[in-house]
Short mmCIF file of C-alpha atoms in Angstrom, two decimals:
data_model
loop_
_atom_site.label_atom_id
_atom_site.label_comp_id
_atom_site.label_asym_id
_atom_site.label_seq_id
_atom_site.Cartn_x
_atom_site.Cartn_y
_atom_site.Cartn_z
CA UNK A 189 -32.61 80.08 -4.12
CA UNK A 190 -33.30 77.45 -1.76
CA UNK A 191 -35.32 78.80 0.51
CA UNK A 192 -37.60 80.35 -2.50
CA UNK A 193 -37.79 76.76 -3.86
CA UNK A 194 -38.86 75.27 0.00
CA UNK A 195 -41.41 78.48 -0.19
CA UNK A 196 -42.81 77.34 -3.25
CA UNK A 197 -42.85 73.78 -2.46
CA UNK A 198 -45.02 74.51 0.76
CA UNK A 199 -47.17 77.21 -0.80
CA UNK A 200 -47.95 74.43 -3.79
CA UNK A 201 -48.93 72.14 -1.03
CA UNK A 202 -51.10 74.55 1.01
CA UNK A 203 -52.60 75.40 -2.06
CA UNK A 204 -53.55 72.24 -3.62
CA UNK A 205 -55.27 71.28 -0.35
CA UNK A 206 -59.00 70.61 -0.64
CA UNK A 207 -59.34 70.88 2.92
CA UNK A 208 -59.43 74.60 3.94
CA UNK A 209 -56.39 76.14 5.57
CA UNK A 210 -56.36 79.92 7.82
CA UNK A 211 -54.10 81.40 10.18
CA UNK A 212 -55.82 84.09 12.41
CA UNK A 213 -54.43 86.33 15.17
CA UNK A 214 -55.20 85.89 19.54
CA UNK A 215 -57.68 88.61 18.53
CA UNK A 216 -59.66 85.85 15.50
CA UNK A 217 -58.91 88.43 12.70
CA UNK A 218 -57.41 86.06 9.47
CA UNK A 219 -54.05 86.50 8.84
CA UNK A 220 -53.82 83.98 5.99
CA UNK A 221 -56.59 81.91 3.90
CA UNK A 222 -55.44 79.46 1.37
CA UNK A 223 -57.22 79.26 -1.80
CA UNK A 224 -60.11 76.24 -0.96
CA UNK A 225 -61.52 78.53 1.67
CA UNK A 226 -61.90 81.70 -0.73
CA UNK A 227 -63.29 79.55 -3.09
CA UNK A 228 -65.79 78.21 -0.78
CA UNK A 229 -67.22 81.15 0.55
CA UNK A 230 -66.75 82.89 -3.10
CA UNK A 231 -64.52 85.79 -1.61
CA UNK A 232 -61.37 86.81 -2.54
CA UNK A 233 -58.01 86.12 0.19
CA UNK A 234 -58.12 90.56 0.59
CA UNK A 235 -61.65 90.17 1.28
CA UNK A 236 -61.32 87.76 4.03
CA UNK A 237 -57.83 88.97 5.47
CA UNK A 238 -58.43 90.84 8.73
CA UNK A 239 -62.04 89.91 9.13
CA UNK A 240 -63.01 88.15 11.84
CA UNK A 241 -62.48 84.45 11.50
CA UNK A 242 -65.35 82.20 12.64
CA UNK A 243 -68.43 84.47 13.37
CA UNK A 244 -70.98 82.95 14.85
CA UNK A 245 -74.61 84.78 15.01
CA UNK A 246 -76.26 81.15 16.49
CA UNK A 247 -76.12 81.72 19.71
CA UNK A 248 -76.31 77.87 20.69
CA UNK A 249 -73.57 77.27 19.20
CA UNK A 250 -71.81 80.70 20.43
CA UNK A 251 -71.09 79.34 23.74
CA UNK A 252 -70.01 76.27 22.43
CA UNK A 253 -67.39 77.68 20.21
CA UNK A 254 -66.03 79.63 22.69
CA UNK A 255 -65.82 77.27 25.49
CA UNK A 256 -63.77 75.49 22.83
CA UNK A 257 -61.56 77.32 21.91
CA UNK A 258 -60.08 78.88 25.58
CA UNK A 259 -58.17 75.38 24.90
CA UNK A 260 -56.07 77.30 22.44
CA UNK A 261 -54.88 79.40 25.47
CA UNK A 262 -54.16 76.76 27.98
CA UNK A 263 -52.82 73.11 27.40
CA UNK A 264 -53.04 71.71 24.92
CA UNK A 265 -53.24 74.56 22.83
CA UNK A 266 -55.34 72.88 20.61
CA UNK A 267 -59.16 72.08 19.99
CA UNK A 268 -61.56 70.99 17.17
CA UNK A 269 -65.31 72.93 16.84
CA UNK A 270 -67.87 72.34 14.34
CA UNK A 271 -68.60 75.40 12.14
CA UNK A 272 -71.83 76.17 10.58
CA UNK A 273 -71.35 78.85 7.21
CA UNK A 274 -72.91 80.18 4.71
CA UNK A 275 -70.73 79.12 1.35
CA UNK A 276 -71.73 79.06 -2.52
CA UNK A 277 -72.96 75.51 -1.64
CA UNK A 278 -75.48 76.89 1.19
CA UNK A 279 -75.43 76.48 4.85
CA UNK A 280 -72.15 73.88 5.47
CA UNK A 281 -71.03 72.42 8.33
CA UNK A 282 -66.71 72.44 9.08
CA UNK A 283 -65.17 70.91 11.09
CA UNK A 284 -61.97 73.06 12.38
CA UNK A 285 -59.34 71.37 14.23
CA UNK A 286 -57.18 74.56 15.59
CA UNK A 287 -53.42 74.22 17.21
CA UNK A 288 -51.29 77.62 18.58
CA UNK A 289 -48.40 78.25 17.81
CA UNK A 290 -46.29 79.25 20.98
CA UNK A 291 -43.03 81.50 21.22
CA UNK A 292 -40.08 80.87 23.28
CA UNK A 293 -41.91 82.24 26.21
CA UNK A 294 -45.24 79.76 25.45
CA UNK A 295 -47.44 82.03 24.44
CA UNK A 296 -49.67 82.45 22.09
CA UNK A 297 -48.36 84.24 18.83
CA UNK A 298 -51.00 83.17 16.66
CA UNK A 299 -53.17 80.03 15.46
CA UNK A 300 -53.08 77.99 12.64
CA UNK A 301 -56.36 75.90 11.60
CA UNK A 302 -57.22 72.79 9.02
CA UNK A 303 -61.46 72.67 8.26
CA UNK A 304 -63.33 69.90 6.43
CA UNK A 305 -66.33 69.87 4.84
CA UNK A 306 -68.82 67.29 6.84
CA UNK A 307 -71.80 68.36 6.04
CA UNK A 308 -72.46 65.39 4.47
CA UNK A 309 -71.59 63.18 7.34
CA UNK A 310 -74.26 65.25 9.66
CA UNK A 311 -76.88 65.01 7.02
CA UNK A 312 -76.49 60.94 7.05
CA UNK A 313 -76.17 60.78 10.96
CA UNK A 314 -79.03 62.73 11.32
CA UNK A 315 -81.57 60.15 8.77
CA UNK A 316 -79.98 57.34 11.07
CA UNK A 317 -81.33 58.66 13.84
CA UNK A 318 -84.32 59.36 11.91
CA UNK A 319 -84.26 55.88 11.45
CA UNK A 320 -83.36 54.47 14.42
CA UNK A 321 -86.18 56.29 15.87
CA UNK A 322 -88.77 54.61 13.73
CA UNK A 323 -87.62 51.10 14.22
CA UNK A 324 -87.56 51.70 17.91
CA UNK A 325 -91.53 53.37 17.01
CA UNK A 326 -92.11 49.75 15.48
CA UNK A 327 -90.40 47.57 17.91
CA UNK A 328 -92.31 49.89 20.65
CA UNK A 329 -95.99 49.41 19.15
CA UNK A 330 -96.11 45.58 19.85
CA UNK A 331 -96.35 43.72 22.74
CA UNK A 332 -92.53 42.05 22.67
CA UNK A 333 -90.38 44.20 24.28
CA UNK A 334 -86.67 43.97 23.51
CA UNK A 335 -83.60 43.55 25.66
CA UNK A 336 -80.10 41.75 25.51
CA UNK A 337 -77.69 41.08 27.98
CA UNK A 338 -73.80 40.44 28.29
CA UNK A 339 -73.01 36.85 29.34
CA UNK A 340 -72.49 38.11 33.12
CA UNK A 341 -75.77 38.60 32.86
CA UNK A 342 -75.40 42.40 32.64
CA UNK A 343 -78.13 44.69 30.98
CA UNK A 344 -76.36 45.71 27.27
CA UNK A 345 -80.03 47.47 25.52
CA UNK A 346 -83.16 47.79 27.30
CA UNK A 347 -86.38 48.73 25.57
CA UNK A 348 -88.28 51.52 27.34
CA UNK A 349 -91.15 49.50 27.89
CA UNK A 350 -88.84 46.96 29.87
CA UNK A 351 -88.01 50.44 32.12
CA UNK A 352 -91.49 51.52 32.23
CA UNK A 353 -92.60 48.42 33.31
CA UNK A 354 -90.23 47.41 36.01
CA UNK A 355 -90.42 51.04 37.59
CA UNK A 356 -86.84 52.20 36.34
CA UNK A 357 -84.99 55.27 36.58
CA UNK A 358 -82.96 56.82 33.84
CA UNK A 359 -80.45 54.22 33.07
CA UNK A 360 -81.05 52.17 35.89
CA UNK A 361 -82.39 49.30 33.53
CA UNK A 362 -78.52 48.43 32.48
CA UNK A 363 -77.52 46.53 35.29
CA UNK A 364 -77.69 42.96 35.83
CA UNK A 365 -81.31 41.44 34.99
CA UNK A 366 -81.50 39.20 38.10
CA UNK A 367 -81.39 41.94 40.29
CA UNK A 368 -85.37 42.37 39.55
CA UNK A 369 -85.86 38.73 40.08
CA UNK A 370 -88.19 37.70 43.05
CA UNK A 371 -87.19 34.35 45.43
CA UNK A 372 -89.89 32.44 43.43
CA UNK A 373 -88.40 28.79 42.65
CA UNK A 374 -90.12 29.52 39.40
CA UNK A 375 -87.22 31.65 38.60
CA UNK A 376 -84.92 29.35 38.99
CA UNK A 377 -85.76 27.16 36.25
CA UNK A 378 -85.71 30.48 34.11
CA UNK A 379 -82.05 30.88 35.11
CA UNK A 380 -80.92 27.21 34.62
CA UNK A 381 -82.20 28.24 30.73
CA UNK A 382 -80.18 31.19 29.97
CA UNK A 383 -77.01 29.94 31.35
CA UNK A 384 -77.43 26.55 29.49
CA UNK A 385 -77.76 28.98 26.16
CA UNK A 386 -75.00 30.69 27.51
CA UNK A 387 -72.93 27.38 27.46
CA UNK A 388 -74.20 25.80 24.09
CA UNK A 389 -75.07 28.73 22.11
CA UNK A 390 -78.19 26.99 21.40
CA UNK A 391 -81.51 28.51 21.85
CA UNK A 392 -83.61 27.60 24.42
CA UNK A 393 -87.77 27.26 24.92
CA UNK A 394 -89.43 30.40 26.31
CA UNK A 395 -89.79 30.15 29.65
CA UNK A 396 -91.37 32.64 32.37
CA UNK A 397 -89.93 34.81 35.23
CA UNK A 398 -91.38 36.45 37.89
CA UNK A 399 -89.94 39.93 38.58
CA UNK A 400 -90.58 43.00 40.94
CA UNK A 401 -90.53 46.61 39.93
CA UNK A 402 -89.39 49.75 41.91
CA UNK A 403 -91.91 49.94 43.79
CA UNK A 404 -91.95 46.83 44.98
CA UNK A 405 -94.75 44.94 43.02
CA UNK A 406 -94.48 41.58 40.78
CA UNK A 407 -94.90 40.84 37.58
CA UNK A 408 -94.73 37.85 35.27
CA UNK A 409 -92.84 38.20 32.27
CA UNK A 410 -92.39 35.46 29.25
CA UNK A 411 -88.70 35.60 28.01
CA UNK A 412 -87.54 34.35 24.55
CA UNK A 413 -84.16 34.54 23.61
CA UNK A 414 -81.54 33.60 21.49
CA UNK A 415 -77.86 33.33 22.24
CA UNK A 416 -75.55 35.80 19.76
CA UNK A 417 -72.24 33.31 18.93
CA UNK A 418 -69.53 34.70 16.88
CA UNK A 419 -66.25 32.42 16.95
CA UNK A 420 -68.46 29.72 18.54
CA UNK A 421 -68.68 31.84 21.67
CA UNK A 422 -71.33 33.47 22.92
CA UNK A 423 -70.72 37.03 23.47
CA UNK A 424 -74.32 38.10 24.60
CA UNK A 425 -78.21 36.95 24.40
CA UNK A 426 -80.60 38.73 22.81
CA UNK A 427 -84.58 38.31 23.06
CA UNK A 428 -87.83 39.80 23.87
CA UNK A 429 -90.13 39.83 27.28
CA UNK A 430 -93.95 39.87 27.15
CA UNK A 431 -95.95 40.77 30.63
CA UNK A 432 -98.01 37.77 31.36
CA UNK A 433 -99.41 38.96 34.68
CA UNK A 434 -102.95 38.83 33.84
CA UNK A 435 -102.43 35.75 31.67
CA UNK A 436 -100.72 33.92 34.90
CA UNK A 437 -103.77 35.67 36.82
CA UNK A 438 -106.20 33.67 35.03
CA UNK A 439 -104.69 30.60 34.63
CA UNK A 440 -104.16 30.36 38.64
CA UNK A 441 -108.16 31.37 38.40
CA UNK A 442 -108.76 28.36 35.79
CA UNK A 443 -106.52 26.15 38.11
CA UNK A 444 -108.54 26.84 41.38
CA UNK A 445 -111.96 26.47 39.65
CA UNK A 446 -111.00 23.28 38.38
CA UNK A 447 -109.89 21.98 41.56
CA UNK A 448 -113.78 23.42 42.69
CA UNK A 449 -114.83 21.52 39.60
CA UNK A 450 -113.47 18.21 40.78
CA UNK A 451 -114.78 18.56 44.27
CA UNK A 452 -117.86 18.45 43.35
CA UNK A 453 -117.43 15.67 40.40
CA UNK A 454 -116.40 13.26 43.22
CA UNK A 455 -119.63 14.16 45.30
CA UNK A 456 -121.51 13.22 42.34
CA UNK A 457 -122.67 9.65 41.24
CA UNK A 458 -120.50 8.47 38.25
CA UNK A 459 -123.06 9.47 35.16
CA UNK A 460 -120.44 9.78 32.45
CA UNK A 461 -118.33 12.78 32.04
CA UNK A 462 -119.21 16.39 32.70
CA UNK A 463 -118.15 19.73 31.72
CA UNK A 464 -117.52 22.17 34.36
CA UNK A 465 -120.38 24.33 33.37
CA UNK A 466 -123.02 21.38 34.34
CA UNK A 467 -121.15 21.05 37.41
CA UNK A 468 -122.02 24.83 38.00
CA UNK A 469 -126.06 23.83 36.50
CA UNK A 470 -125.93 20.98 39.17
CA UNK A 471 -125.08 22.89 41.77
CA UNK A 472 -127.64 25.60 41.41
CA UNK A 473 -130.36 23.32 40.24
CA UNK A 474 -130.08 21.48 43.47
CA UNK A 475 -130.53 24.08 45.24
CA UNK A 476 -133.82 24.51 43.17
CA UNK A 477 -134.73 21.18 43.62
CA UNK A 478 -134.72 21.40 47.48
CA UNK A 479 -137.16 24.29 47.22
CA UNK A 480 -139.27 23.06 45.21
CA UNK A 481 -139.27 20.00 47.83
CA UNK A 482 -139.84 22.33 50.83
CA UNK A 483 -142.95 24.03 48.25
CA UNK A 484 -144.68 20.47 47.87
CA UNK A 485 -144.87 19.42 51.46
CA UNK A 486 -148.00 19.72 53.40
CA UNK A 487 -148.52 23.13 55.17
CA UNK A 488 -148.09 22.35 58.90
CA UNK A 489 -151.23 21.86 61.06
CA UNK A 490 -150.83 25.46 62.43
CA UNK A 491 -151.07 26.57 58.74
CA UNK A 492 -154.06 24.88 58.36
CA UNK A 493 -156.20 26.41 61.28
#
């Protein structure tokens, strides 16, 4: 009587489970199948008993499976696969987590299994990676380009643009930032920046870095960040680059011209103030001037004869 009552009392449990319950042999035939799995697949338990358990016609995920589940013949006896089957529902996605049970000797008798419906948590992993790859496709299609960084200084995300453009292998781009720095003093005032956001958790202005790429060539890049503080720490910076090469390219252009500019200013008499295009008039309507000079002198006596 008691052990019909501690049969019962397991069988009710087994039974009532939502989560699908099967016992198969070494060979994968089904020994037992408790009532959530015959339900799901719409079979009856003298249907499924003796069929093989787990038959999989994909073959990318054949090799998967089966690389799996040698762990049920080898320590720890135990594994979990994903399933893909065809139920009443459609095409469903189980997750199996499998454990043998071992004789005296430790081997394998047979092999006991608990699968859960997660079909649902594939379908909303795979629309937030759907996601995530159009926000990256919108952070990627302007001209910031996104990074953050541990307070060590060590890369935490780096956009792909930041890879591209510093010459980056595969990864390589999440490893500490100054690495890529150049011995420009520039830099250094960069630097004093971050680590003063660091320290305050107050953001600081933009401020610009020159860095050099794989294969060896520099680039100017604008940074503006923002230090992330949670507990009044900071626990990382986060921000955006922009390549101002050719903007740094033409403002050392603008600088050197208007050095040229003054130069000639101060060879000039003082007439009032002058743009540096009439400095540029001046200098080729001088040159003018003097030939037209030279074309109003005399012819020279062995001209005349």
């Amino acid at each position: 009587m008691i052990m019909d009552a501690t049969e019962n009392h397991y069988r009710d449990i087994v039974e009532c489970q939502q989560d699908f319950l099967v016992k198969f042999s070494q060979e994968g035939r089904l020994l037992f199948v408790n009532s959530a799995y015959c339900e799901a697949l719409g079979k009856s338990p003298e249907e499924l008993v003796g069929s093989v358990f787990m038959p999989v016609t994909d073959e990318r995920y054949a090799d998967v499976v089966a690389t799996q589940m040698t762990k049920l013949f080898r320590p720890p006896f135990a594994c979990v696969v994903e399933q893909w089957i065809q139920t009443r529902k459609g095409m469903r996605c189980i997750s199996w987590s499998a454990r043998s049970i071992l004789d005296k000797d430790k081997n394998v008798c047979s092999i006991v299994a608990a699968g859960r419906d997660v079909t649902s948590n594939k379908n909303e992993q795979k629309s937030l990676r759907k996601r995530d790859e159009e926000l990256l496709l919108v952070l990627e299609s302007g001209s910031q380009m996104y990074y953050s960084h541990t307070p060590d200084h060590c890369m935490a995300y780096v956009s792909p643009r930041i890879r591209t453009l510093l010459g980056c292998r595969s990864g390589e781009g999440k490893r500490v930032w100054t690495d890529f720095l150049t011995d420009n003093p520039a830099n250094a005032a960069g630097l004093e920046r971050t680590l003063r956001a660091i320290t305050s958790g107050r953001r600081e202005p933009p401020y610009r870095l020159e860095m050099v790429t794989g294969r060896g060539k520099q680039v100017w890049v604008e940074a503006n960040e923002i230090p992330v503080v949670r507990n009044g720490k900071t626990v990382a910076i986060a921000g955006y680059l922009v390549d101002v090469t050719e903007k740094m390219h033409v403002e050392e252009g603008t600088a050197e011209a208007e050095v040229l500019f003054r130069g000639v200013r101060e060879k000039e008499p003082e007439t009032g103030s002058r743009s540096p295009f009439s400095a540029i008039r001046s200098i080729f309507s001088r040159d003018k001037a003097v030939e037209e000079e030279k074309s109003d002198l005399p012819d020279s006596p062995a001209k005349q004869h």
